[in-house]
Short mmCIF file of C-alpha atoms in Angstrom, two decimals:
data_model
loop_
_atom_site.label_atom_id
_atom_site.label_comp_id
_atom_site.label_asym_id
_atom_site.label_seq_id
_atom_site.Cartn_x
_atom_site.Cartn_y
_atom_site.Cartn_z
CA MET A 24 83.98 47.33 124.40
CA THR A 25 83.93 43.98 126.18
CA ASP A 26 84.08 40.66 124.38
CA ARG A 27 81.74 38.48 126.40
CA THR A 28 82.07 35.34 124.33
CA GLU A 29 83.63 34.05 121.13
CA ARG A 30 81.94 31.28 119.21
CA ASP A 31 82.29 30.69 115.49
CA ARG A 32 80.23 28.40 113.35
CA THR A 33 80.62 28.33 109.61
CA ALA A 34 78.28 26.91 107.02
CA PRO A 35 78.93 26.32 103.33
CA SER A 36 77.00 28.54 100.94
CA THR A 37 75.40 27.46 97.73
CA THR A 38 78.38 28.91 95.83
CA GLY A 39 80.91 26.83 97.75
CA ARG A 40 82.26 29.73 99.78
CA VAL A 41 82.35 29.90 103.59
CA LEU A 42 79.70 32.17 105.03
CA ARG A 43 80.18 34.61 107.87
CA PRO A 44 79.85 33.18 111.40
CA ARG A 45 76.35 32.63 112.68
CA ALA A 46 76.64 32.00 116.37
CA TRP A 47 74.58 31.46 119.50
CA PRO A 48 71.32 29.95 118.24
CA SER A 49 71.15 27.68 121.27
CA PRO A 50 71.52 30.44 123.91
CA VAL A 51 68.83 32.43 122.14
CA ARG A 52 66.45 29.52 122.40
CA ALA A 53 67.48 29.03 126.03
CA MET A 54 66.73 32.66 126.78
CA THR A 55 63.36 32.30 125.11
CA ARG A 56 62.51 29.32 127.31
CA ILE A 57 63.50 31.31 130.38
CA LEU A 58 61.30 34.27 129.50
CA HIS A 59 58.38 31.98 128.55
CA THR A 60 57.71 30.57 131.99
CA ASP A 61 55.03 28.22 130.77
CA GLY A 62 57.64 26.23 128.84
CA ALA A 63 55.72 26.54 125.59
CA PRO A 64 57.69 27.21 122.40
CA PRO A 65 57.68 30.80 121.16
CA ALA A 66 54.98 31.85 118.79
CA PRO A 67 55.97 32.07 115.12
CA THR A 68 56.86 35.42 113.66
CA PRO A 69 53.67 37.33 112.83
CA THR A 70 52.98 37.45 109.11
CA GLY A 71 50.26 38.65 106.85
CA ALA A 72 47.62 40.46 108.83
CA GLY A 73 49.56 39.93 112.08
CA ARG A 74 51.76 42.54 113.65
CA SER A 75 55.33 42.75 112.42
CA SER A 76 57.99 45.02 113.85
CA VAL A 77 59.90 45.18 110.56
CA VAL A 78 59.71 48.73 109.28
CA ASP A 79 62.15 48.38 106.39
CA CYS A 80 64.61 45.79 105.12
CA ALA A 81 67.01 46.88 102.41
CA LEU A 82 70.06 45.44 100.68
CA TYR A 83 72.89 47.82 99.83
CA VAL A 84 75.66 46.97 97.37
CA ASP A 85 78.49 49.41 96.71
CA GLY A 86 76.60 52.09 98.62
CA LYS A 87 73.40 51.75 96.53
CA ARG A 88 70.09 50.35 97.63
CA GLN A 89 69.06 47.37 95.55
CA PRO A 90 65.51 47.23 94.18
CA GLY A 91 62.96 44.72 95.35
CA ASP A 92 61.26 43.61 98.53
CA TRP A 93 63.48 41.49 100.73
CA THR A 94 62.88 39.32 103.74
CA TYR A 95 65.59 39.64 106.35
CA ALA A 96 66.87 36.12 105.65
CA GLU A 97 66.99 36.58 101.86
CA ALA A 98 68.68 39.97 102.20
CA LEU A 99 71.41 38.55 104.45
CA THR A 100 72.09 35.67 102.05
CA ALA A 101 72.37 38.10 99.14
CA ALA A 102 74.62 40.44 101.10
CA ARG A 103 77.05 37.64 101.88
CA ARG A 104 77.38 36.88 98.18
CA GLU A 105 78.53 40.45 97.50
CA GLU A 106 81.93 41.83 98.36
CA HIS A 107 80.56 45.25 99.39
CA GLY A 108 77.03 44.37 100.39
CA PHE A 109 75.17 44.74 103.66
CA VAL A 110 71.63 44.65 105.03
CA TRP A 111 69.91 47.37 107.00
CA LEU A 112 66.99 45.88 108.90
CA GLY A 113 64.83 48.39 110.74
CA LEU A 114 62.61 47.25 113.62
CA HIS A 115 60.16 49.13 115.81
CA GLN A 116 59.44 47.75 119.28
CA PRO A 117 59.84 44.06 118.33
CA GLU A 118 58.17 41.27 120.22
CA LEU A 119 60.29 38.52 121.75
CA ALA A 120 59.22 35.82 119.28
CA GLU A 121 60.07 37.84 116.20
CA MET A 122 63.30 39.15 117.69
CA THR A 123 64.33 35.60 118.56
CA ALA A 124 63.78 34.45 114.98
CA ILE A 125 65.85 37.36 113.68
CA ALA A 126 68.55 36.62 116.25
CA GLU A 127 68.85 33.02 115.05
CA THR A 128 69.20 34.18 111.44
CA TYR A 129 71.77 36.89 112.12
CA GLY A 130 73.66 35.23 114.98
CA LEU A 131 72.80 37.70 117.75
CA HIS A 132 73.65 36.96 121.36
CA GLU A 133 70.87 36.20 123.83
CA LEU A 134 71.86 39.00 126.23
CA ALA A 135 71.77 41.62 123.51
CA VAL A 136 68.43 40.29 122.28
CA GLU A 137 66.99 40.53 125.78
CA ASP A 138 68.21 44.14 126.06
CA ALA A 139 66.70 45.00 122.69
CA VAL A 140 63.27 43.68 123.68
CA LYS A 141 63.13 45.20 127.15
CA ALA A 142 64.50 48.62 126.11
CA GLU A 143 65.54 49.68 129.60
CA GLN A 144 69.22 50.24 128.96
CA ARG A 145 71.61 53.11 129.47
CA PRO A 146 73.85 54.13 126.54
CA LYS A 147 76.58 51.54 126.13
CA LEU A 148 78.77 49.71 123.64
CA GLU A 149 79.38 45.95 123.84
CA ARG A 150 80.87 43.29 121.62
CA PHE A 151 79.44 39.81 121.16
CA GLY A 152 81.73 37.89 118.84
CA GLU A 153 81.70 39.69 115.50
CA VAL A 154 78.60 41.71 116.40
CA VAL A 155 78.84 45.09 118.13
CA PHE A 156 75.84 46.19 120.19
CA LEU A 157 75.36 49.96 120.54
CA VAL A 158 72.61 51.45 122.72
CA LEU A 159 71.52 55.07 122.33
CA ARG A 160 68.90 56.98 124.29
CA THR A 161 66.93 59.37 122.15
CA ALA A 162 65.39 62.65 123.27
CA ARG A 163 62.82 65.05 121.87
CA TYR A 164 61.56 68.39 123.16
CA CYS A 165 57.84 68.51 123.96
CA GLU A 166 56.19 71.77 122.99
CA HIS A 167 54.07 73.42 125.69
CA ALA A 168 52.29 76.73 125.89
CA GLU A 169 53.29 77.28 129.51
CA LEU A 170 55.64 75.51 131.87
CA THR A 171 53.69 74.07 134.80
CA GLU A 172 54.49 71.68 137.61
CA ASN A 173 53.15 68.82 135.43
CA SER A 174 54.62 69.79 132.06
CA GLU A 175 56.53 67.14 130.09
CA VAL A 176 59.55 68.92 128.67
CA VAL A 177 61.66 66.04 127.33
CA GLU A 178 60.42 62.79 125.79
CA THR A 179 62.96 59.98 125.69
CA GLY A 180 63.21 56.69 123.86
CA GLN A 181 65.86 54.23 122.72
CA VAL A 182 67.60 53.15 119.55
CA MET A 183 69.72 50.00 119.58
CA LEU A 184 72.07 48.96 116.81
CA PHE A 185 73.42 45.49 116.06
CA ILE A 186 76.42 46.04 113.80
CA GLY A 187 77.82 42.98 112.07
CA PRO A 188 80.12 42.30 109.11
CA ASN A 189 77.25 42.24 106.59
CA PHE A 190 74.36 43.83 108.40
CA VAL A 191 73.12 46.51 110.74
CA ILE A 192 69.89 46.02 112.68
CA SER A 193 68.26 49.11 114.18
CA VAL A 194 65.71 48.62 116.95
CA ARG A 195 63.68 51.69 117.85
CA HIS A 196 61.57 52.18 120.96
CA GLY A 197 59.43 55.29 121.26
CA ASP A 198 59.00 58.13 118.79
CA ALA A 199 61.67 60.51 120.04
CA CYS A 200 63.82 59.84 116.95
CA ARG A 201 62.39 58.37 113.76
CA LEU A 202 64.88 56.57 111.52
CA ALA A 203 63.13 56.85 108.14
CA PRO A 204 64.54 60.36 107.45
CA ILE A 205 68.01 59.12 108.40
CA ARG A 206 67.75 56.24 105.93
CA ALA A 207 66.54 58.57 103.18
CA ASP A 208 69.40 60.98 103.82
CA LEU A 209 72.07 58.26 103.88
CA GLU A 210 70.80 56.78 100.62
CA THR A 211 71.74 60.05 98.93
CA LYS A 212 75.34 59.68 100.17
CA GLN A 213 76.74 56.74 98.25
CA ASP A 214 80.35 57.54 99.20
CA LEU A 215 79.47 57.28 102.87
CA LEU A 216 77.43 54.07 102.52
CA LEU A 217 80.41 52.45 100.79
CA HIS A 218 81.88 52.06 104.28
CA GLY A 219 79.14 49.58 105.13
CA PRO A 220 77.18 49.09 108.36
CA TRP A 221 79.30 51.54 110.35
CA ALA A 222 78.18 54.33 108.05
CA VAL A 223 74.62 53.61 109.16
CA ALA A 224 75.75 53.60 112.79
CA TYR A 225 77.30 57.02 112.26
CA GLY A 226 74.18 58.39 110.58
CA VAL A 227 71.92 57.26 113.41
CA THR A 228 74.28 58.46 116.14
CA ASP A 229 74.74 61.81 114.43
CA ARG A 230 71.00 62.37 114.24
CA VAL A 231 70.49 61.39 117.88
CA VAL A 232 73.16 63.84 119.03
CA ASP A 233 71.77 66.59 116.77
CA LEU A 234 68.44 66.13 118.52
CA TYR A 235 70.27 66.54 121.83
CA LEU A 236 71.51 69.94 120.65
CA GLU A 237 68.00 70.99 119.62
CA VAL A 238 66.56 69.90 122.97
CA ALA A 239 69.32 71.73 124.85
CA GLU A 240 68.62 74.98 122.99
CA GLN A 241 64.89 74.80 123.72
CA ILE A 242 65.47 73.92 127.36
CA GLU A 243 67.59 77.07 127.57
CA ASP A 244 64.56 79.11 126.50
CA ASP A 245 62.50 77.56 129.32
CA LEU A 246 65.25 78.35 131.80
CA ASP A 247 65.30 81.97 130.62
CA VAL A 248 61.56 82.19 131.31
CA LEU A 249 61.97 80.66 134.77
CA GLU A 250 64.85 82.96 135.60
CA ALA A 251 62.96 86.06 134.46
CA GLU A 252 59.90 85.10 136.53
CA VAL A 253 61.94 84.42 139.66
CA PHE A 254 63.78 87.73 139.52
CA ASP A 255 60.79 89.74 138.34
CA ARG A 256 59.86 92.30 140.99
CA HIS A 257 56.18 91.41 140.76
CA GLY A 258 56.66 87.77 139.82
CA HIS A 259 55.52 84.81 141.85
CA GLY A 260 57.50 81.90 140.41
CA ARG A 261 56.33 78.65 142.01
CA ILE A 262 58.99 76.33 143.35
CA GLN A 263 57.08 73.31 141.98
CA ARG A 264 57.78 74.48 138.43
CA ILE A 265 61.49 74.68 139.15
CA TYR A 266 61.48 71.16 140.58
CA GLN A 267 59.59 69.88 137.54
CA MET A 268 62.15 71.45 135.23
CA LYS A 269 64.93 69.90 137.26
CA ARG A 270 63.33 66.45 136.97
CA GLU A 271 63.05 66.83 133.20
CA LEU A 272 66.67 67.97 133.01
CA VAL A 273 67.77 64.90 134.97
CA GLU A 274 65.94 62.68 132.46
CA PHE A 275 67.70 64.44 129.61
CA LYS A 276 71.04 64.20 131.40
CA ARG A 277 70.66 60.42 131.73
CA ALA A 278 70.41 60.19 127.96
CA VAL A 279 73.29 62.50 127.12
CA VAL A 280 76.09 62.02 129.64
CA PRO A 281 76.55 58.19 129.52
CA LEU A 282 76.99 58.29 125.72
CA GLN A 283 80.43 59.90 126.12
CA ARG A 284 82.17 56.63 126.92
CA PRO A 285 80.83 54.62 123.92
CA LEU A 286 81.74 57.44 121.55
CA MET A 287 85.20 57.68 123.07
CA THR A 288 85.64 53.97 122.35
CA LEU A 289 84.41 54.32 118.77
CA THR A 290 86.82 57.18 118.04
CA SER A 291 89.82 55.51 119.67
CA GLN A 292 92.82 54.87 117.45
CA VAL A 293 93.08 51.30 118.73
CA ASN A 294 89.52 50.52 117.60
CA ARG A 295 89.73 48.28 114.55
CA ASP A 296 85.98 47.70 114.18
CA VAL A 297 85.20 51.17 112.83
CA PRO A 298 86.81 52.07 109.47
CA LYS A 299 89.32 54.88 109.71
CA GLU A 300 87.25 57.19 107.48
CA VAL A 301 84.13 56.64 109.57
CA ARG A 302 86.03 57.32 112.80
CA ARG A 303 86.55 60.88 111.56
CA TYR A 304 82.79 61.29 111.31
CA PHE A 305 82.33 59.87 114.79
CA ARG A 306 84.84 62.42 116.13
CA ASP A 307 82.59 65.17 114.83
CA VAL A 308 79.65 63.58 116.65
CA GLN A 309 81.77 63.38 119.79
CA ASP A 310 82.48 67.13 119.58
CA HIS A 311 78.75 67.87 119.37
CA LEU A 312 78.06 65.56 122.28
CA SER A 313 80.74 67.25 124.40
CA ARG A 314 79.12 70.60 123.73
CA THR A 315 75.74 69.24 124.77
CA VAL A 316 77.16 67.75 127.97
CA GLU A 317 78.67 71.12 128.86
CA GLN A 318 75.32 72.79 128.24
CA VAL A 319 73.43 70.26 130.36
CA ASN A 320 75.87 70.64 133.24
CA SER A 321 75.61 74.43 133.07
CA TYR A 322 71.81 74.18 133.00
CA ASP A 323 71.92 72.02 136.10
CA ASP A 324 74.03 74.62 137.90
CA LEU A 325 71.75 77.40 136.69
CA LEU A 326 68.64 75.58 137.93
CA ASN A 327 70.26 75.09 141.32
CA SER A 328 70.99 78.83 141.42
CA ILE A 329 67.43 79.69 140.41
CA LEU A 330 66.07 77.33 143.06
CA GLN A 331 68.31 78.81 145.75
CA ALA A 332 67.32 82.33 144.69
CA ARG A 333 63.64 81.46 144.87
CA LEU A 334 64.07 79.90 148.31
CA ALA A 335 65.91 83.02 149.45
CA GLN A 336 63.03 85.12 148.11
CA VAL A 337 60.55 83.02 150.05
CA THR A 338 62.59 83.56 153.20
CA VAL A 339 62.73 87.31 152.58
CA ASP A 340 58.98 87.41 151.93
CA GLN A 341 58.36 85.58 155.19
CA ASN A 342 60.59 88.04 157.04
CA ASN A 343 58.72 90.95 155.47
CA ASP A 344 55.43 89.44 156.56
CA MET A 345 56.72 89.01 160.08
CA ARG A 346 57.88 92.64 160.18
CA LYS A 347 54.46 93.83 159.05
CA ILE A 348 52.76 91.71 161.69
CA ALA A 349 55.15 93.04 164.33
CA ALA A 350 54.54 96.65 163.23
CA TRP A 351 50.76 96.32 163.42
CA ALA A 352 51.09 94.53 166.77
CA ALA A 353 53.14 97.49 168.09
CA ILE A 354 50.46 99.94 166.94
CA ALA A 355 47.73 97.83 168.55
CA ALA A 356 49.77 97.64 171.76
CA VAL A 357 49.51 101.45 172.14
CA TRP A 358 45.69 101.28 172.28
CA THR A 359 45.78 98.27 174.58
CA SER A 360 48.23 99.79 177.04
CA ILE A 361 46.50 103.19 177.29
CA ALA A 362 43.04 101.64 177.54
CA GLY A 363 44.30 99.21 180.13
CA VAL A 364 45.72 101.94 182.32
CA GLU A 365 42.68 104.16 182.01
CA GLY A 366 40.37 101.26 182.70
CA MET A 367 41.74 100.47 186.14
CA ASN A 368 39.13 101.08 188.87
CA PHE A 369 41.17 102.80 191.55
CA ASP A 370 39.67 105.60 193.63
CA ASN A 371 42.77 107.79 193.63
CA MET A 372 43.41 108.14 189.91
CA PRO A 373 44.02 111.71 188.64
CA GLU A 374 42.31 111.19 185.30
CA LEU A 375 39.01 109.93 186.71
CA LYS A 376 37.60 113.45 187.38
CA MET A 377 38.81 115.04 184.11
CA THR A 378 36.01 116.46 181.99
CA TYR A 379 37.81 115.75 178.73
CA GLY A 380 39.68 112.66 179.87
CA TYR A 381 37.98 110.32 177.40
CA PRO A 382 38.63 112.36 174.22
CA VAL A 383 42.16 113.11 175.41
CA ALA A 384 42.84 109.37 175.81
CA LEU A 385 41.47 108.64 172.32
CA ALA A 386 43.51 111.48 170.83
CA LEU A 387 46.63 110.18 172.55
CA MET A 388 46.02 106.65 171.19
CA LEU A 389 45.46 107.95 167.67
CA GLY A 390 48.44 110.31 167.76
CA VAL A 391 50.90 107.69 168.96
CA SER A 392 49.53 105.16 166.44
CA LEU A 393 49.95 107.60 163.54
CA ALA A 394 53.47 108.41 164.67
CA LEU A 395 54.38 104.72 164.81
CA TYR A 396 52.76 104.08 161.41
CA ARG A 397 54.82 106.84 159.77
CA TRP A 398 57.98 105.59 161.42
CA PHE A 399 57.38 102.00 160.26
CA ARG A 400 56.58 103.19 156.72
CA ARG A 401 59.76 105.26 156.61
CA ASN A 402 61.84 102.23 157.58
CA GLY A 403 60.12 99.84 155.17
CA TRP A 404 58.26 97.74 157.66
CA LEU A 405 54.85 98.65 156.25
#
């Protein structure tokens, strides 16, 4: 992880205690002015009938979800009053204005906010003050009756996590991995949620990597079908389908392979952000990811082999076609050569006065042609 900037600002709470740092409100507003080229202030957060990206906002104390409906600001204030409290704010494809308001409340850095809105990031792990920013690319297998040159095999999306001392903010883009089942599952594991926001980070990461394993297994089935069709004696596997599968595999590979480095950082012994108990869980996720990476790399090699085999088959088929053409040309040459000789108009030709010269010439053409046909058939040219 890289610490881009350190800036602490404390504010007294209503109970007289010092609250957690809330940093970078000014850069967030500066970033907003940059993205709004017209110079107008950002629109207020949509409320009521307007669109809101907030899917769920919950307060957890001692690993238990607290009853009631919370706004993200009220939940953060309540979490800071508790020794073992934190907020899990879930967002789905937030707009810039709403994300900026949340960033000012939770002290998120402008660069991380920009990444969360644009959702065009590779998997990475960064630190901004006391907030850790984790980016995951999600993947889901798309069911299809038959693999064609236009089939979508893997659907990808993104999940971004802001992990702070008293909160975790999940930002989801796309539907490749829904977070509601993860939240429901974690809420049944009080012992795990006692470890705070990093327990949520583990739960989300674990689910994302489990989906990688499922996608890898189903891609293997598609590769088996492609391989069987290519090596089938009567098959006619189209190269376009192999290329399409390779493109989909590249998309999946971009989601899986770059995640190795962030997980390696999270499981490192020198990492003091992640609690020791949670690091053990992350090591299990890292093992699953390593297995998926090995599978993806082997699939890539297998696809290259299938492609090379299909190209070799195309070359062999072309050679076979050329041999057939050459064989028929040789048979036709017999008729052409005999007819050409017999058709010459010379006075002193011995065959010109033969009574049965014409049928003899036809019989000779047919006999030689049949002999050549049998010879070509015996040698596999026809």
